[in-house]
PDB file of C-alpha atoms in Angstrom:
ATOM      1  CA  UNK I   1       0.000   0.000   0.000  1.00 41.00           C
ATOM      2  CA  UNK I   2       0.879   3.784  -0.388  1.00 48.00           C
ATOM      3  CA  UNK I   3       1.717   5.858   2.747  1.00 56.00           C
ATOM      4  CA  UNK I   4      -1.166   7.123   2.614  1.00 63.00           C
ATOM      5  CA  UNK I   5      -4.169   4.668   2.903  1.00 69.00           C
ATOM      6  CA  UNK I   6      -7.778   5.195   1.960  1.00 71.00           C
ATOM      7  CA  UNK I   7     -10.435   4.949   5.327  1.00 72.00           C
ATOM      8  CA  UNK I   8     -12.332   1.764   3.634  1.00 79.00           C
ATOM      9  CA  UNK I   9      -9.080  -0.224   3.448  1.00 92.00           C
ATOM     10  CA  UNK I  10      -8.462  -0.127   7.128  1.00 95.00           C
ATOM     11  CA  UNK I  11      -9.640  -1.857   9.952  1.00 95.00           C
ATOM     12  CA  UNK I  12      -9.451  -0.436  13.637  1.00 96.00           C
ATOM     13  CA  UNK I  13      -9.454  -3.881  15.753  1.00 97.00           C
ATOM     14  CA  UNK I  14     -10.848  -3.323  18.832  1.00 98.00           C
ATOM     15  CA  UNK I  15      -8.620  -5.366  21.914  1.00 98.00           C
ATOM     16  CA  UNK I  16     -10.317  -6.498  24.825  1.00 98.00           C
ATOM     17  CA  UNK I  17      -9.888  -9.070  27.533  1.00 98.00           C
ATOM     18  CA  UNK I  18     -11.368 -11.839  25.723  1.00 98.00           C
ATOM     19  CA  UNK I  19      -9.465 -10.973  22.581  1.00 98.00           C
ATOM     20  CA  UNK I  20      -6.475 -10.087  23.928  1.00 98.00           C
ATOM     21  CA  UNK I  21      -4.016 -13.318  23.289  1.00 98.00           C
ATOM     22  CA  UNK I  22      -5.608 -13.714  20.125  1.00 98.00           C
ATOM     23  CA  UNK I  23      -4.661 -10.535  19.139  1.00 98.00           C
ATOM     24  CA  UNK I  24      -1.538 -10.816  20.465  1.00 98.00           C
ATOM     25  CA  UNK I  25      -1.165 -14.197  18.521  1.00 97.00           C
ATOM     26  CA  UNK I  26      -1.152 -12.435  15.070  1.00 97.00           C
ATOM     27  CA  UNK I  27       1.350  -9.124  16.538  1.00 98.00           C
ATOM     28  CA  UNK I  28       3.847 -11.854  17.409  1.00 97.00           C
ATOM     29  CA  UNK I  29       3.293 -12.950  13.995  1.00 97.00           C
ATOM     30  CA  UNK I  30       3.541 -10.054  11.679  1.00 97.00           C
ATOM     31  CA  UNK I  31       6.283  -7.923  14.130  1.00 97.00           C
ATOM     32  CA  UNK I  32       9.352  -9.182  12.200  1.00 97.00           C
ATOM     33  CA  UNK I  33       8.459  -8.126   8.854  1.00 97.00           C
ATOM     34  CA  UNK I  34       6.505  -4.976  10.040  1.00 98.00           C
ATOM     35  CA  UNK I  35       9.097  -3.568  12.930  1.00 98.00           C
ATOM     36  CA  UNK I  36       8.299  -0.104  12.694  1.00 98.00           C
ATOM     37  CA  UNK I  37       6.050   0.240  15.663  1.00 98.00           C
ATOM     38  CA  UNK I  38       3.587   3.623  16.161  1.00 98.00           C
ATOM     39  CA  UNK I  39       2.256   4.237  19.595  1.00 98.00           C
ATOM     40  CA  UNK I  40      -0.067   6.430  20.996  1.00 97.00           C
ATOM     41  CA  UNK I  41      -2.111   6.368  24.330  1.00 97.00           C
ATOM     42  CA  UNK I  42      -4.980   7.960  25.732  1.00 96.00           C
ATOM     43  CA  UNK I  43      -4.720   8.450  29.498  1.00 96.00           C
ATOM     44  CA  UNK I  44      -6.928  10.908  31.900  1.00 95.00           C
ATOM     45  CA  UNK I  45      -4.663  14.074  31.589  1.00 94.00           C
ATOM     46  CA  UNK I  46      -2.534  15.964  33.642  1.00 95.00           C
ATOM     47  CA  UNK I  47      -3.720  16.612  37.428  1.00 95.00           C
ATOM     48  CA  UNK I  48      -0.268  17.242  39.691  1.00 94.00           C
ATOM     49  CA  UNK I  49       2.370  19.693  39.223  1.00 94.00           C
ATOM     50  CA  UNK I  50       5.419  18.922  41.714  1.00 90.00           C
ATOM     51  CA  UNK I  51       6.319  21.745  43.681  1.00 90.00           C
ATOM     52  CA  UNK I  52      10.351  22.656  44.950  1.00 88.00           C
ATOM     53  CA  UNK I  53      13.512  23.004  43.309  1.00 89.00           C
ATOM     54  CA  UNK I  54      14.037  21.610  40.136  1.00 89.00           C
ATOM     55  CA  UNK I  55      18.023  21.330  38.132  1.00 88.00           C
ATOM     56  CA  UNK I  56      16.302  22.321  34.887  1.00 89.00           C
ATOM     57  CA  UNK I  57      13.337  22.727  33.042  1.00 90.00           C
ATOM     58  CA  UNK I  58      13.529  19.162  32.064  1.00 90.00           C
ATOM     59  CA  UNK I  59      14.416  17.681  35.582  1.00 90.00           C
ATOM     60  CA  UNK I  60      10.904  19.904  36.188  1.00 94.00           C
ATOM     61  CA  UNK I  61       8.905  18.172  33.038  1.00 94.00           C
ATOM     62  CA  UNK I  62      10.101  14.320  34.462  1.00 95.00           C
ATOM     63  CA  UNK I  63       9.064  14.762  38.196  1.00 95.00           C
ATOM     64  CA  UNK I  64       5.889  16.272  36.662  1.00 96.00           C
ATOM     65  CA  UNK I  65       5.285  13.257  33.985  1.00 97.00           C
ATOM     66  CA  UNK I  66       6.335  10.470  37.146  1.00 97.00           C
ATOM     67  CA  UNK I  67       3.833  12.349  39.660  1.00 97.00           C
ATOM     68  CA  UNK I  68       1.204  11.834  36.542  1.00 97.00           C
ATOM     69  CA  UNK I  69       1.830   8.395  35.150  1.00 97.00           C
ATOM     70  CA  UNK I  70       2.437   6.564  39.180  1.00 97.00           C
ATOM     71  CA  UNK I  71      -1.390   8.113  40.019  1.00 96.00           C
ATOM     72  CA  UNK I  72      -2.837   8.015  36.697  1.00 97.00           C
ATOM     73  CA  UNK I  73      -3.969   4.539  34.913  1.00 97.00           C
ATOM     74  CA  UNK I  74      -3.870   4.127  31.162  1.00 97.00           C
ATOM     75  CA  UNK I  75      -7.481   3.952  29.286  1.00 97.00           C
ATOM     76  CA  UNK I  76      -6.887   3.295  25.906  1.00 98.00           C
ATOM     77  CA  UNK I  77      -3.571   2.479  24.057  1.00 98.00           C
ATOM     78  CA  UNK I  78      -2.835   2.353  20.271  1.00 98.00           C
ATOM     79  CA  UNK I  79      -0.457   0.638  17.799  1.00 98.00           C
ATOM     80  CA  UNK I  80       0.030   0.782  14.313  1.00 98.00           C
ATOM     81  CA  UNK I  81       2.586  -1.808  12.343  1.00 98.00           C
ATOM     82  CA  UNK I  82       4.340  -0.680   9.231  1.00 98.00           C
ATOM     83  CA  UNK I  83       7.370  -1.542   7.391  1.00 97.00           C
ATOM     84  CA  UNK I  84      10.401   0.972   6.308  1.00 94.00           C
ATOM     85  CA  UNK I  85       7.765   1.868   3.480  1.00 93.00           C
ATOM     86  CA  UNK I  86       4.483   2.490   4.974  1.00 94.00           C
ATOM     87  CA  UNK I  87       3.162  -0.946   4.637  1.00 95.00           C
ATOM     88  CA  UNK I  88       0.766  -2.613   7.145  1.00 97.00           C
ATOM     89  CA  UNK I  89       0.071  -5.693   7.330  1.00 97.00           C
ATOM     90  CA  UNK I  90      -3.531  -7.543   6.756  1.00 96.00           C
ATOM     91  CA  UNK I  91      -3.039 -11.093   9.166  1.00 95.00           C
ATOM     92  CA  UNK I  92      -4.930 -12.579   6.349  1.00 93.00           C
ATOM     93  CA  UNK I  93      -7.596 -10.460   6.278  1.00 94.00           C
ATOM     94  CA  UNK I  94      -8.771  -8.465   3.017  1.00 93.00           C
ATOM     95  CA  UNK I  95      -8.278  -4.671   5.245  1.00 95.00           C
ATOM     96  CA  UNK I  96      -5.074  -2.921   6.437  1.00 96.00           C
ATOM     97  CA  UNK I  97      -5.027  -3.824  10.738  1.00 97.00           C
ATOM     98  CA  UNK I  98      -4.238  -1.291  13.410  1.00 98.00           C
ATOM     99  CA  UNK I  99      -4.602  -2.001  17.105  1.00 98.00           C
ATOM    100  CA  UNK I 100      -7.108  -0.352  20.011  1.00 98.00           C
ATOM    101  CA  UNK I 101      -6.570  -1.989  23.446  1.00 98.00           C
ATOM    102  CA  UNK I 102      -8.907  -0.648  25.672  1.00 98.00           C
ATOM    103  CA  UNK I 103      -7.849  -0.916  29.414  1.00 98.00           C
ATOM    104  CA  UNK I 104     -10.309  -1.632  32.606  1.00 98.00           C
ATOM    105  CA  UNK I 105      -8.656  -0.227  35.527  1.00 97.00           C
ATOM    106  CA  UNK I 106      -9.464   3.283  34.896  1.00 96.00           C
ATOM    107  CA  UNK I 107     -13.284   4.704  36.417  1.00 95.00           C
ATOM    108  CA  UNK I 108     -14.891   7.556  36.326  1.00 94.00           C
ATOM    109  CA  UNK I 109     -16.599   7.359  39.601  1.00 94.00           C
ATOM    110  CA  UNK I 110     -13.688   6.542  41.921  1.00 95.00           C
ATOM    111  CA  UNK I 111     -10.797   8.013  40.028  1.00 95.00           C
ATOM    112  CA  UNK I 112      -8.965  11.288  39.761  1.00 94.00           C
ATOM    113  CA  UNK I 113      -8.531  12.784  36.445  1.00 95.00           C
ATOM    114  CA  UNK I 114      -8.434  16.165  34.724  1.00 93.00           C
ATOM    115  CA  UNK I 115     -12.367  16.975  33.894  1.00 94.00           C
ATOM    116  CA  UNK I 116     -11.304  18.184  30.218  1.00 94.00           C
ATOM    117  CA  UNK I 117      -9.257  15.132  29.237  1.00 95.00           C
ATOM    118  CA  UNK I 118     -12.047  12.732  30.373  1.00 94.00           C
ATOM    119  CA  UNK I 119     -14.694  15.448  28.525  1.00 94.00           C
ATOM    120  CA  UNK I 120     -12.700  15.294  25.113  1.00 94.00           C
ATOM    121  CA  UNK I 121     -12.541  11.560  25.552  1.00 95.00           C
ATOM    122  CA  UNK I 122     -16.317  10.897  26.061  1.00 93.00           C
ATOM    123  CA  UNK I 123     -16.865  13.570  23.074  1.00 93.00           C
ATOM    124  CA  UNK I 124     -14.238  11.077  20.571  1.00 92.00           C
ATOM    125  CA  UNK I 125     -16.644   8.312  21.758  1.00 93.00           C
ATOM    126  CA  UNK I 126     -14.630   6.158  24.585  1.00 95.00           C
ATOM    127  CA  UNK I 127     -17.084   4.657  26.609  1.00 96.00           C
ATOM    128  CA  UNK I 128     -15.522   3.977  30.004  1.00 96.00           C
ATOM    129  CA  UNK I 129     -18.409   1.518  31.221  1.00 96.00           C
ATOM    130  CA  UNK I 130     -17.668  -0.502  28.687  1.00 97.00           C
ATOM    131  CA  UNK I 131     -14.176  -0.417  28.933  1.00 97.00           C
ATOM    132  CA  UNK I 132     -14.277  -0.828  32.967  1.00 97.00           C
ATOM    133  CA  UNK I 133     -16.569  -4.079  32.353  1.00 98.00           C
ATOM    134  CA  UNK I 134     -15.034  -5.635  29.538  1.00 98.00           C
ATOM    135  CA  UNK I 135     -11.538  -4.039  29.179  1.00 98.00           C
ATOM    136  CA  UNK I 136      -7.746  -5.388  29.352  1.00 98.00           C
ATOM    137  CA  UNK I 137      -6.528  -6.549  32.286  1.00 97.00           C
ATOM    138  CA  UNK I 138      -3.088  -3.807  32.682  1.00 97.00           C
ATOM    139  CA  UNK I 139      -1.028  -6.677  33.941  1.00 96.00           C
ATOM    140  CA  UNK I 140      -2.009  -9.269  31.546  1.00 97.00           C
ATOM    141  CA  UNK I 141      -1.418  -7.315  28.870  1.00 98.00           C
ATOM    142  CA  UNK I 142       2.215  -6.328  30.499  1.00 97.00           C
ATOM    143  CA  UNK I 143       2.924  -9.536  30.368  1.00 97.00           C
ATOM    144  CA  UNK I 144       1.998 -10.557  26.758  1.00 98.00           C
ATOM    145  CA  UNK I 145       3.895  -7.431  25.320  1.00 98.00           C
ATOM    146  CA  UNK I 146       7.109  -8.497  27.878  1.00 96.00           C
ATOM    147  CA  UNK I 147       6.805 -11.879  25.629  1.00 95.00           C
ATOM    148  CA  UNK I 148       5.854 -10.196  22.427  1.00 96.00           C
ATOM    149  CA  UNK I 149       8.999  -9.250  20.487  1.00 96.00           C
ATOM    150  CA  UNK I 150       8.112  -5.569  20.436  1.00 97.00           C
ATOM    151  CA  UNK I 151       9.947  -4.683  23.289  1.00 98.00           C
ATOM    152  CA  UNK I 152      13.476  -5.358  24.329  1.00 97.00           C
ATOM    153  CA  UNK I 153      14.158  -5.963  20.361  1.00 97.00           C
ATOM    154  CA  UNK I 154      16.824  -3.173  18.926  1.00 94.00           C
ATOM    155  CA  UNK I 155      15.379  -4.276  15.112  1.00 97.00           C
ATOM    156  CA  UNK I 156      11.814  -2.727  16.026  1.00 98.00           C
ATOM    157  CA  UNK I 157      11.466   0.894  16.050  1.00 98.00           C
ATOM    158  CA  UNK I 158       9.221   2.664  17.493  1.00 98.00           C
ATOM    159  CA  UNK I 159       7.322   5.768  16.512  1.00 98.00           C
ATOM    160  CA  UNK I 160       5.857   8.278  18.800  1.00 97.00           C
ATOM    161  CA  UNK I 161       4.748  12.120  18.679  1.00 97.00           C
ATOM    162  CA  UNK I 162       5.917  13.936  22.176  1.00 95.00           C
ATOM    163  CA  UNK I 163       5.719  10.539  23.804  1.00 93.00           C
ATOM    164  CA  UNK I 164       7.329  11.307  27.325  1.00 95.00           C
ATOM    165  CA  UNK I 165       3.560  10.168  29.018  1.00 97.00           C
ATOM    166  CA  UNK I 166       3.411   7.376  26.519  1.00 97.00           C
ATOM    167  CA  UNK I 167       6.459   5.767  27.106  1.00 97.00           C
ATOM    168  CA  UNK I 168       6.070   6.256  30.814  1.00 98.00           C
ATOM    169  CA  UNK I 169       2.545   4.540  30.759  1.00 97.00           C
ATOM    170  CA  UNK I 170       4.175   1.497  28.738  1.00 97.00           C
ATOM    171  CA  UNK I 171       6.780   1.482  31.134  1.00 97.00           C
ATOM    172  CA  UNK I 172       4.321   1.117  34.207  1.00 97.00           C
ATOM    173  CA  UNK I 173       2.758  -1.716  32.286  1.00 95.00           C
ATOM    174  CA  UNK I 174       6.353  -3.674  31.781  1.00 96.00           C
ATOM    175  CA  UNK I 175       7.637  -3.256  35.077  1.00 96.00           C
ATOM    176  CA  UNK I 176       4.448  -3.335  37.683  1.00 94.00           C
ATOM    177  CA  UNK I 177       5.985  -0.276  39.950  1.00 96.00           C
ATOM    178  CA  UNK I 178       6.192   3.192  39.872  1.00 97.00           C
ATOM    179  CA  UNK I 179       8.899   5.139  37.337  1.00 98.00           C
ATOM    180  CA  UNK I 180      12.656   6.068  38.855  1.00 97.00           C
ATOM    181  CA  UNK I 181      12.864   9.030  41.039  1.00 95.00           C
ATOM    182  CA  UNK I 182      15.633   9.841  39.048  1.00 93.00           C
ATOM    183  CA  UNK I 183      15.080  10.815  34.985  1.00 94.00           C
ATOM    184  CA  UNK I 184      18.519   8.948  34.297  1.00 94.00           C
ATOM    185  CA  UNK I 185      16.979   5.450  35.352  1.00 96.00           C
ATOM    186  CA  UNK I 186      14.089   6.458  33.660  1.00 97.00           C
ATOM    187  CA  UNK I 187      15.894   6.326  30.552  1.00 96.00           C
ATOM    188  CA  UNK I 188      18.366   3.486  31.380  1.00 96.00           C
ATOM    189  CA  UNK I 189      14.823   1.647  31.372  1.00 97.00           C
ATOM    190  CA  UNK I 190      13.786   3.472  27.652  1.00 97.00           C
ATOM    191  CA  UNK I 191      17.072   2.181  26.263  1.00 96.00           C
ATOM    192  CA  UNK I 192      16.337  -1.103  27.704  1.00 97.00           C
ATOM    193  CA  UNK I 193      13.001  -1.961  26.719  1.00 98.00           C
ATOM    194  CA  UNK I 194      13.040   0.588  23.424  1.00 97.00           C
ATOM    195  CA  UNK I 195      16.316   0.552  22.520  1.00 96.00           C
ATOM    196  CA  UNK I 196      15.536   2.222  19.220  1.00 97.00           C
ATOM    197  CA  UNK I 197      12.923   4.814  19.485  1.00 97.00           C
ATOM    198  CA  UNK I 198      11.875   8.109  17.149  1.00 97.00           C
ATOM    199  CA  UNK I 199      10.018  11.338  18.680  1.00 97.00           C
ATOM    200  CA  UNK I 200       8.474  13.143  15.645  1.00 97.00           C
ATOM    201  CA  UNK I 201       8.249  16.370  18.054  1.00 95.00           C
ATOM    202  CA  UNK I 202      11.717  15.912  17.864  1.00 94.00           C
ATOM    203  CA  UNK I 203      12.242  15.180  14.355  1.00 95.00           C
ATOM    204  CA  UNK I 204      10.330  18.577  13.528  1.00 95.00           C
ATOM    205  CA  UNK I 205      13.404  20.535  14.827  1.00 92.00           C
ATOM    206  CA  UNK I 206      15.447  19.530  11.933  1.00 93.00           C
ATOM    207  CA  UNK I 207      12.744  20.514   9.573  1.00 92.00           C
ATOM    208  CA  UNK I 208      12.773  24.197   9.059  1.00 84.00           C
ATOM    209  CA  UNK I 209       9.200  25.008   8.144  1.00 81.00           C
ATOM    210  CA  UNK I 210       7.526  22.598  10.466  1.00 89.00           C
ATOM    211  CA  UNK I 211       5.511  23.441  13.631  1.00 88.00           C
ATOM    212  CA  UNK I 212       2.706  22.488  15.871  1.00 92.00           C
ATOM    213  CA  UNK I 213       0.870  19.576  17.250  1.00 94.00           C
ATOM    214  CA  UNK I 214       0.015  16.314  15.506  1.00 95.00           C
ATOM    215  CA  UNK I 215      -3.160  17.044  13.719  1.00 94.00           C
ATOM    216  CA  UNK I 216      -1.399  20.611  12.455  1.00 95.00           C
ATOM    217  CA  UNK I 217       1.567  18.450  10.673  1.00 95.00           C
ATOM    218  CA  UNK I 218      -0.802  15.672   9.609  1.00 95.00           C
ATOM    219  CA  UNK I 219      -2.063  18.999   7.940  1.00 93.00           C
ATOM    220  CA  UNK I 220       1.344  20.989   6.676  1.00 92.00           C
ATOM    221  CA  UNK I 221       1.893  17.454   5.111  1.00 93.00           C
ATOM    222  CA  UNK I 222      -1.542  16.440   3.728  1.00 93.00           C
ATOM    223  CA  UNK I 223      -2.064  13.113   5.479  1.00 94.00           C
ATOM    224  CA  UNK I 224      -5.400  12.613   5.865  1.00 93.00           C
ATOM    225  CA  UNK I 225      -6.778  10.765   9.583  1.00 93.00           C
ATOM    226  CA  UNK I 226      -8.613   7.861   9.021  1.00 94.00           C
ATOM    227  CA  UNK I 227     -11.089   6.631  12.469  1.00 91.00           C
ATOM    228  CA  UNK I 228     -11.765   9.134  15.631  1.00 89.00           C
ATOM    229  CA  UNK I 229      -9.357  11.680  16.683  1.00 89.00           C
ATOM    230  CA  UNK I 230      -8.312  11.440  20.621  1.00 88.00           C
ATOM    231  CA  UNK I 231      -9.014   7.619  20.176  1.00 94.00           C
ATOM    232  CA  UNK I 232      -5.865   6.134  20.494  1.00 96.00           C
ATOM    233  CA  UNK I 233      -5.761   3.533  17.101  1.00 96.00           C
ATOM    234  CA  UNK I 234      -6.580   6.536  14.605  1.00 96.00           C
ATOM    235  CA  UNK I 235      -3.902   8.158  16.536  1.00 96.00           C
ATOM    236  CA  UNK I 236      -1.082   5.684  16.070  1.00 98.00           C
ATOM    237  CA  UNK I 237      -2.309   5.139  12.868  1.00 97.00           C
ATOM    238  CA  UNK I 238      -1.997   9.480  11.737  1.00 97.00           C
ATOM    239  CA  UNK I 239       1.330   9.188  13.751  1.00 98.00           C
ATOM    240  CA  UNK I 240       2.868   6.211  11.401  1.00 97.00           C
ATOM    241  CA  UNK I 241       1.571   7.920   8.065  1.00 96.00           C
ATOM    242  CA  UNK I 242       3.044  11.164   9.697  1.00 97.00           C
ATOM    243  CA  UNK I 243       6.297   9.779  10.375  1.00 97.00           C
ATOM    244  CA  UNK I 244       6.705   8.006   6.847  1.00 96.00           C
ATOM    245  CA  UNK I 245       5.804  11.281   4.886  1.00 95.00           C
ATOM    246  CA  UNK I 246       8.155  13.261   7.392  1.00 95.00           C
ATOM    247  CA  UNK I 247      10.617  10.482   6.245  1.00 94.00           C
ATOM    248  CA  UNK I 248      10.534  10.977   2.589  1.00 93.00           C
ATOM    249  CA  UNK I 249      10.386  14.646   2.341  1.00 92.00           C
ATOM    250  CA  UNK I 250      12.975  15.845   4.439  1.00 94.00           C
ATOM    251  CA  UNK I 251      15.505  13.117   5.996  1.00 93.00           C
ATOM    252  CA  UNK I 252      17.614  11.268   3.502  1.00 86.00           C
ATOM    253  CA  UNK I 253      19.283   8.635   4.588  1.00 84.00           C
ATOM    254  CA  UNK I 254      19.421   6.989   8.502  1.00 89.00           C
ATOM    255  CA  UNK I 255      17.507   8.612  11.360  1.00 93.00           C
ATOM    256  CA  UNK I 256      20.161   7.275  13.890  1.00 92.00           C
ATOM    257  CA  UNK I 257      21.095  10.009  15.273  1.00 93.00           C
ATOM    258  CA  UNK I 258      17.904  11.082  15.984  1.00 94.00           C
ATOM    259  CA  UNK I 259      16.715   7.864  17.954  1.00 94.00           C
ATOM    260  CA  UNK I 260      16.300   7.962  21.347  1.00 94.00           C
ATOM    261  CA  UNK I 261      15.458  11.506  22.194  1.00 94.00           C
ATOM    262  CA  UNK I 262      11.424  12.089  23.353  1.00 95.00           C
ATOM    263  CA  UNK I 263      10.624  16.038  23.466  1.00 93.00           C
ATOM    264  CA  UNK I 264      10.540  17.700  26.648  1.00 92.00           C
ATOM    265  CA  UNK I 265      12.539  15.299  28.161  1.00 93.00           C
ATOM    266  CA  UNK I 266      16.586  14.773  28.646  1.00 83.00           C
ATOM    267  CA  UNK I 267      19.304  14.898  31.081  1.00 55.00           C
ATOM    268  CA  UNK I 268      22.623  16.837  30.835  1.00 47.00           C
ATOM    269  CA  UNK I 269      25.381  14.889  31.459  1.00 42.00           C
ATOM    270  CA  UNK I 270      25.745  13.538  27.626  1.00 39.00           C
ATOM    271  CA  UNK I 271      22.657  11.319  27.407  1.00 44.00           C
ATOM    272  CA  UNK I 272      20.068  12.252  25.127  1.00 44.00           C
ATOM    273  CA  UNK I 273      18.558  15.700  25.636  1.00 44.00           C
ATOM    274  CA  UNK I 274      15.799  17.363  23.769  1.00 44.00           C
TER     275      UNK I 274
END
């Protein structure tokens, strides 16, 4: 297929519980020829803002993302499979598949969350009963992606858009516990279990006449969103097309040097820095 796919062609498969390892079953199957991995994540916003002294702005943006992401639980996470061309694979089916796991541990009624995150959410159609009775088990699925091949592979790369939250929710997942204190073993972990790893936030620096949030560079670069905006599949799926387009117009050649970095984020001593 082109980069750019038509809406027919592709089909958003919706993950829950009693889907899960079958689901799983065909991304085990197709990750080898279709390692470029796009990620998104939909999660209940931003409700704590550490207070004290802080080293830098970015030592300031960590503690803030870690205070989130320990509270917080993940509600809806999205994946998109591609290889270095754009291609996505169809696990025998006759459509294009991108992933939607829907998670259970997140409610309404007993958790905290920021009121417009959970507003926009309801608005792009998530239904959080359904997703509280019927949803993904958090640890189950931790422990089907520890087993999948996506993670702790250095031939899968991943794809994100200012990912810090995303990465930090995935990392939750892996590990059971709360991030590092410190943003060094934070991304001692990243390296570990995403050891190669593109921020398109970050990418955009490189590109002179580029600017803005997802949906405005979807736009500067006419990719067109197939599915729901703020759910987390069309997401991962506008992110992928993004990233491929980004690709071909304005990076010849590797993207090495640019792995590794997610926006906002860093530490000074030599490791990656935004």
């Amino acid at each position: 297929m082109s980069i750019l796919p038509k809406s027919e062609s592709i089909h958003i498969r919706e993950v829950w519980e009693e889907n899960l390892e079958h689901e799983f079953e065909l991304i085990r199957d197709i990750v080898d020829h279709y390692p470029y991995v796009a990620m998104d994540t939909e999660f209940p916003g931003i409700v704590l803002r550490p207070v004290g002294n802080f080293k830098s702005s970015l030592d300031y943006n960590y503690q803030t993302l870690k205070a989130n992401v320990d509270l917080l639980k993940l509600i809806q996470l999205g994946l998109t499979f591609s290889d270095d061309k754009g291609n996505l694979p169809t696990c025998g089916t006759d459509k294009y598949c991108v992933w939607q796991f829907n998670f259970c541990e997140f409610d309404p009624n007993e958790d905290v969350y920021a009121n417009d995150s959970i507003e926009l959410l309801s608005q792009s159609g998530i239904d959080f009963k359904k997703n509280k009775e019927k949803g993904v088990s958090a640890l189950h699925f931790g422990g089907l992606l520890m087993s999948s091949g996506i993670v702790l592979n250095d031939s899968v790369h991943w794809v994100t858009f200012h990912s810090g939250y995303d990465f930090g929710y995935l990392l939750k997942l892996l590990t059971g516990k709360n991030l590092p204190d410190m943003q060094t073993e934070f991304f001692t972990l990243i390296k570990t279990y995403f050891p190669t790893l593109y921020d398109i936030k970050h990418l955009m620096k490189f590109c002179n006449s580029l600017h803005g949030g997802l949906n405005k560079l979807a736009e500067l670069l006419e990719v067109e969103r197939i599915g729901i905006c703020h759910q987390a599949g069309s997401d991962s799926l506008l992110t992928c097309c993004t990233f491929m387009k980004l690709k071909e117009n304005f990076f010849s050649g590797s993207l090495d040097k640019y792995a590794g970095v997610l926006y906002g984020l860093g530490v000074e001593n030599g490791q990656s820095t935004s």
